mmCIF file of C-alpha atoms in Angstrom:
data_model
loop_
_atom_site.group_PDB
_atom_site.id
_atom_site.type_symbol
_atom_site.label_atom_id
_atom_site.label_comp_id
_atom_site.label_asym_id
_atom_site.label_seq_id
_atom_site.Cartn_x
_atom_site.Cartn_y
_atom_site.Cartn_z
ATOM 1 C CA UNK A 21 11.483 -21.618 13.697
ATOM 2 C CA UNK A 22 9.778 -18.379 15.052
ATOM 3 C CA UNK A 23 6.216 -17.428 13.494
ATOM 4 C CA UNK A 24 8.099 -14.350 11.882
ATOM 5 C CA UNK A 25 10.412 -17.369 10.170
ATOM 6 C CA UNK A 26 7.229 -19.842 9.394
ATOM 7 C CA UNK A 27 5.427 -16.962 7.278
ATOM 8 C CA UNK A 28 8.192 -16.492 5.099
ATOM 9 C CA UNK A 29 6.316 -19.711 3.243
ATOM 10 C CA UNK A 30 3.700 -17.601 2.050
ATOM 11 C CA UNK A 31 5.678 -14.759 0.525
ATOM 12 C CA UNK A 32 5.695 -14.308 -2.904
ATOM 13 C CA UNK A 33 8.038 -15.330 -5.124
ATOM 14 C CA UNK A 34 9.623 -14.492 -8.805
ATOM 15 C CA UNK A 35 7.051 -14.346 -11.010
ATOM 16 C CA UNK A 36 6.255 -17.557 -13.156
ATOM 17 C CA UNK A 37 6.605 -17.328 -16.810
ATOM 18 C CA UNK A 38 3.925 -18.456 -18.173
ATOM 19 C CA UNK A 39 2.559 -15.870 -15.487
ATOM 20 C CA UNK A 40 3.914 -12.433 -16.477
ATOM 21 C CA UNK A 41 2.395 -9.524 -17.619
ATOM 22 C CA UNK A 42 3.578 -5.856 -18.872
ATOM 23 C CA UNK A 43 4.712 -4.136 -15.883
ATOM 24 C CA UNK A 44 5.712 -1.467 -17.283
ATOM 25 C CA UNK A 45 2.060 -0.948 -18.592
ATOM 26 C CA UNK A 46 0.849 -1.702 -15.445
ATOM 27 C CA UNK A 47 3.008 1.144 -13.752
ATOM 28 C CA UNK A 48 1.626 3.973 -15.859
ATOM 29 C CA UNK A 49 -1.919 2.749 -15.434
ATOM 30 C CA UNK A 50 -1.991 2.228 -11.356
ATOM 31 C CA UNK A 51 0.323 6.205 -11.615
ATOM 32 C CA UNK A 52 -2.982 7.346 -13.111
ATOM 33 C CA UNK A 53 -5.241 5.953 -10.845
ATOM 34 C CA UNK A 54 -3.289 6.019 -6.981
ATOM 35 C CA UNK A 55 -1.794 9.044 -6.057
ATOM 36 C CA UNK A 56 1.561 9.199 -4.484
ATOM 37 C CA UNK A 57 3.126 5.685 -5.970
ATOM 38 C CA UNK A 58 7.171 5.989 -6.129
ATOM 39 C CA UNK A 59 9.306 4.068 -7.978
ATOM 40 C CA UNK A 60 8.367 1.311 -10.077
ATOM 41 C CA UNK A 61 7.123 -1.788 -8.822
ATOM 42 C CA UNK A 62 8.785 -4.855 -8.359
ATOM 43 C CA UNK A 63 6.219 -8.043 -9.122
ATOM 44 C CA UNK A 64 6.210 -10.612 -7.243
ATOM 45 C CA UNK A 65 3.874 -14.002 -7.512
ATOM 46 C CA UNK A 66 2.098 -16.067 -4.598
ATOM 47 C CA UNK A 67 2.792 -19.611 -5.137
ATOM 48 C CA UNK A 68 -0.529 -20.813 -3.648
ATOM 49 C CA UNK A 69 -3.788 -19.979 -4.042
ATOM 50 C CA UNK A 70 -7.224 -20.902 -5.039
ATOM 51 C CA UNK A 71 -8.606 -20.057 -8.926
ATOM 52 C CA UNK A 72 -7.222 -16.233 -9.086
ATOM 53 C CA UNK A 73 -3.578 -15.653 -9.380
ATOM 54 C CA UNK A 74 -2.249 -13.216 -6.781
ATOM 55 C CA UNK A 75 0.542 -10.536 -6.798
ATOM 56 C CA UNK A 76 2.605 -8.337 -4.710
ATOM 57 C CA UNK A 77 3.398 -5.081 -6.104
ATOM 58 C CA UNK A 78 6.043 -3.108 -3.858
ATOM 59 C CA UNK A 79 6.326 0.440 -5.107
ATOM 60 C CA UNK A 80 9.421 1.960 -2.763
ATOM 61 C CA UNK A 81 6.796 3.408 -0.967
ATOM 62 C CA UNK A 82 3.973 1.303 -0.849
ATOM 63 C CA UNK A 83 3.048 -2.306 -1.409
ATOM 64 C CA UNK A 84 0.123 -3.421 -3.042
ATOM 65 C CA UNK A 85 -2.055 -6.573 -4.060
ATOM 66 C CA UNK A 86 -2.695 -7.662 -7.412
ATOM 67 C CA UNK A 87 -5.652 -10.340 -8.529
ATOM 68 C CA UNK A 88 -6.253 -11.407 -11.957
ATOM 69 C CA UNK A 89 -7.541 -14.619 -13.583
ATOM 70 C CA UNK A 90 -5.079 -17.483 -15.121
ATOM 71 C CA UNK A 91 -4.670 -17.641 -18.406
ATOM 72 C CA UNK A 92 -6.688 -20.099 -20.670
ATOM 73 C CA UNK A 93 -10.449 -21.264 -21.607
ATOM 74 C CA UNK A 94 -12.342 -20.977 -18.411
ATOM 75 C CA UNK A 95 -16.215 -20.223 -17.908
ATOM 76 C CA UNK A 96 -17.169 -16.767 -18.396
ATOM 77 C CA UNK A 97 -18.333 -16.082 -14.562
ATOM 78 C CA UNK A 98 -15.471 -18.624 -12.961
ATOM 79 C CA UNK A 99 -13.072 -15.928 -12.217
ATOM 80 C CA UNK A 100 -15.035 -12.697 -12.433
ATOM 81 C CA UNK A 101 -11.755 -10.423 -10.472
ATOM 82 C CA UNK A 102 -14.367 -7.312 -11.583
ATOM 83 C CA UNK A 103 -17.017 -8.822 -9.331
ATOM 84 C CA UNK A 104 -14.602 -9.923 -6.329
ATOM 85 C CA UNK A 105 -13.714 -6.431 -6.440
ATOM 86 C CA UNK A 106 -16.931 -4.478 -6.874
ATOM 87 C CA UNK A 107 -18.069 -7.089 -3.428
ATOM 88 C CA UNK A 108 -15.261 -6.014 -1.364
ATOM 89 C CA UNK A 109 -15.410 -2.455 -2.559
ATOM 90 C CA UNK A 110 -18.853 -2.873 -1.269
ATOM 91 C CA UNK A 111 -18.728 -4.893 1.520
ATOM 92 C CA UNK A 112 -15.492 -2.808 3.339
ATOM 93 C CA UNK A 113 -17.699 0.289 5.215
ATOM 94 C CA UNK A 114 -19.662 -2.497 6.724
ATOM 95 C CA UNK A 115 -17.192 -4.246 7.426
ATOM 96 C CA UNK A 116 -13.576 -2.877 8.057
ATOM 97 C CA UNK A 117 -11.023 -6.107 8.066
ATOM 98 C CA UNK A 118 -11.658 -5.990 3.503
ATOM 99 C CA UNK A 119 -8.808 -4.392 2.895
ATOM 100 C CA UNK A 120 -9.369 -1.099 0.547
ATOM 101 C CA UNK A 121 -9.828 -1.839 -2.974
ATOM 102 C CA UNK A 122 -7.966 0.725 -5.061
ATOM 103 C CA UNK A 123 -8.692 0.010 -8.840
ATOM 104 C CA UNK A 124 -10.199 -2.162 -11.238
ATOM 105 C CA UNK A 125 -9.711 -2.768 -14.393
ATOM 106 C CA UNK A 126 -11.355 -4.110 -18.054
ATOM 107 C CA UNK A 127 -9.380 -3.374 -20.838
ATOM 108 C CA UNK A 128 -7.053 -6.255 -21.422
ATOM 109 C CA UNK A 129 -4.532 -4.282 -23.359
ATOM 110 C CA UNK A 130 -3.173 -3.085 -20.121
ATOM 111 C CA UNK A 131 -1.652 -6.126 -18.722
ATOM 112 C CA UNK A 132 -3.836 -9.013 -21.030
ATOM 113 C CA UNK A 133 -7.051 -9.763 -18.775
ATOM 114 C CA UNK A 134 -9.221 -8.001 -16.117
ATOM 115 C CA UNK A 135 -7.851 -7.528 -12.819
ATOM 116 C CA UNK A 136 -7.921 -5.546 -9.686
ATOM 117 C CA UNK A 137 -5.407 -3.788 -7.304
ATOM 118 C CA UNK A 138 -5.872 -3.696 -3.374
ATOM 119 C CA UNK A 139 -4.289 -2.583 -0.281
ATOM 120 C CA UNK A 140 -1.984 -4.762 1.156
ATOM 121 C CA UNK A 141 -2.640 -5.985 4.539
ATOM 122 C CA UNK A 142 0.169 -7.883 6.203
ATOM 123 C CA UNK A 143 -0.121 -11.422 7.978
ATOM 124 C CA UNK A 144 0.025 -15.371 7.802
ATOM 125 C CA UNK A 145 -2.145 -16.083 4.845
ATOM 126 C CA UNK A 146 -4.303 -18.916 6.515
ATOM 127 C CA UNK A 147 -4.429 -22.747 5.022
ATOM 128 C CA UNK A 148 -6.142 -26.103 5.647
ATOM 129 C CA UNK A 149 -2.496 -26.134 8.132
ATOM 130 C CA UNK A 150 -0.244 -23.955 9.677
ATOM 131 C CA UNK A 151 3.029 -22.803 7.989
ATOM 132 C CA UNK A 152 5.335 -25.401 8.600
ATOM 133 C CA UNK A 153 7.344 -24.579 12.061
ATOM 134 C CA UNK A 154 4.631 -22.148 13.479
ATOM 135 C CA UNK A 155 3.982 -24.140 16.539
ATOM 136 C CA UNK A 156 0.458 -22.825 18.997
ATOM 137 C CA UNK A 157 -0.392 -24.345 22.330
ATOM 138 C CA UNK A 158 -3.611 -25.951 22.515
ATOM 139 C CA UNK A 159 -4.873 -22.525 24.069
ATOM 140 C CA UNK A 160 -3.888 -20.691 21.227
ATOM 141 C CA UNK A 161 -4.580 -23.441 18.674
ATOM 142 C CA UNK A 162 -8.131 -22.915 20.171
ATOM 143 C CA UNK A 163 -8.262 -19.035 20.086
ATOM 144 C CA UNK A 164 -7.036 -19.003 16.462
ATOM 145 C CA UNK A 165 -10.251 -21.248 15.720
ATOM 146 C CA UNK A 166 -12.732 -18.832 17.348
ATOM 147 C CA UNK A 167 -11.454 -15.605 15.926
ATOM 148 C CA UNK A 168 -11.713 -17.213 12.903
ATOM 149 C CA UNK A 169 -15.218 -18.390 13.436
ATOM 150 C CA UNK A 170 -15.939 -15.320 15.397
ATOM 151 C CA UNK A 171 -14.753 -13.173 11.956
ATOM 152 C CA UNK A 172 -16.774 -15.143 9.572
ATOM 153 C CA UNK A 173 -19.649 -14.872 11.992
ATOM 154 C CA UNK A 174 -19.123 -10.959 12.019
ATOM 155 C CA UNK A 175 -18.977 -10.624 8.118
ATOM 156 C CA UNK A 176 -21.849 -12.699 7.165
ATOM 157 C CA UNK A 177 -23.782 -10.578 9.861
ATOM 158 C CA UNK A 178 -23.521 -7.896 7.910
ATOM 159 C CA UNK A 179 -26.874 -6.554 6.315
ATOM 160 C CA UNK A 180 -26.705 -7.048 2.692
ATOM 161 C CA UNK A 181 -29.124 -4.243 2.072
ATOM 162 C CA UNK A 182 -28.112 -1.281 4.192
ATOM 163 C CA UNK A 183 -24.317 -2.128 2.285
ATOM 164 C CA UNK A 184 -25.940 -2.257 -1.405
ATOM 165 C CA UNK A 185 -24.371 -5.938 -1.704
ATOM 166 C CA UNK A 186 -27.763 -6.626 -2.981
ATOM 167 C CA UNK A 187 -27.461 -4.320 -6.030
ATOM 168 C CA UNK A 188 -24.374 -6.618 -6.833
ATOM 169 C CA UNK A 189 -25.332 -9.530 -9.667
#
């Protein structure tokens, strides 16, 4: 299986039930918000994922990410999507590999929670293992380990002041 093959594991799927939302509402809110959007989306649900549930949005001309918290009794702060975004909305001029953060939003009539909308950024969606049939040499077993180190190093580098991630509570 080619690595092209071995990421089709963590594509999104059909959205769960128990998982859906309005999508038409969703539509006419992002259309007010992102210029250009054609088409109306077609959801689609990642089946993994820690705490927030993830989306894929593909407009025909654009394809976007979703976040939102599950539904339920959870603690207040436990899946604050307003705060992941307002951090990466800050954190992205200081340091470019956040993808852009398009829109945010409170007012759960819109799709029944908060939740945020960002750029999509295409690649293998890393996990405690590889997808199953992505095979690296030792070599690049190795590299993959430092680059990820290497990033992590990089974004907790950056200075929390000069990027107002300090104004953040």
């Amino acid at each position: 299986m080619s690595s092209n093959e071995a990421s089709v594991i963590d594509q999104p799927r059909k959205v769960r039930d128990e998982d859906r939302f309005d999508e038409a509402a969703l539509d006419a809110w992002l259309k007010e918000r992102i210029e250009g959007l054609e088409g109306t989306p077609e959801a689609e649900q990642f089946p993994k994922g820690a705490s927030n549930l993830t989306y894929r949005l593909r407009y025909a001309n654009r394809d976007l990410i979703l976040r939102r918290p599950p539904a339920g009794t959870k603690a207040k702060s436990a899946h604050d999507v307003v705060r992941e975004y307002r951090i990466q909305k800050a954190l992205k001029p200081a340091f470019p590999k956040v993808p852009e953060m398009l829109a945010a939003c409170e007012d759960h009539d819109v799709i029944g929670s908060d939740f945020y909308v960002m750029e999509r950024i295409e690649g293998i969606i890393p996990r405690a293992n590889l997808p199953r049939g992505l095979e690296l040499s030792q070599d690049e077993a190795r590299q993959l380990c430092h680059n990820a180190v290497d990033t992590l190093i990089e974004m907790h580098s950056v200075d929390v002041e000069a990027a107002g991630l300090d104004q953040l509570a």
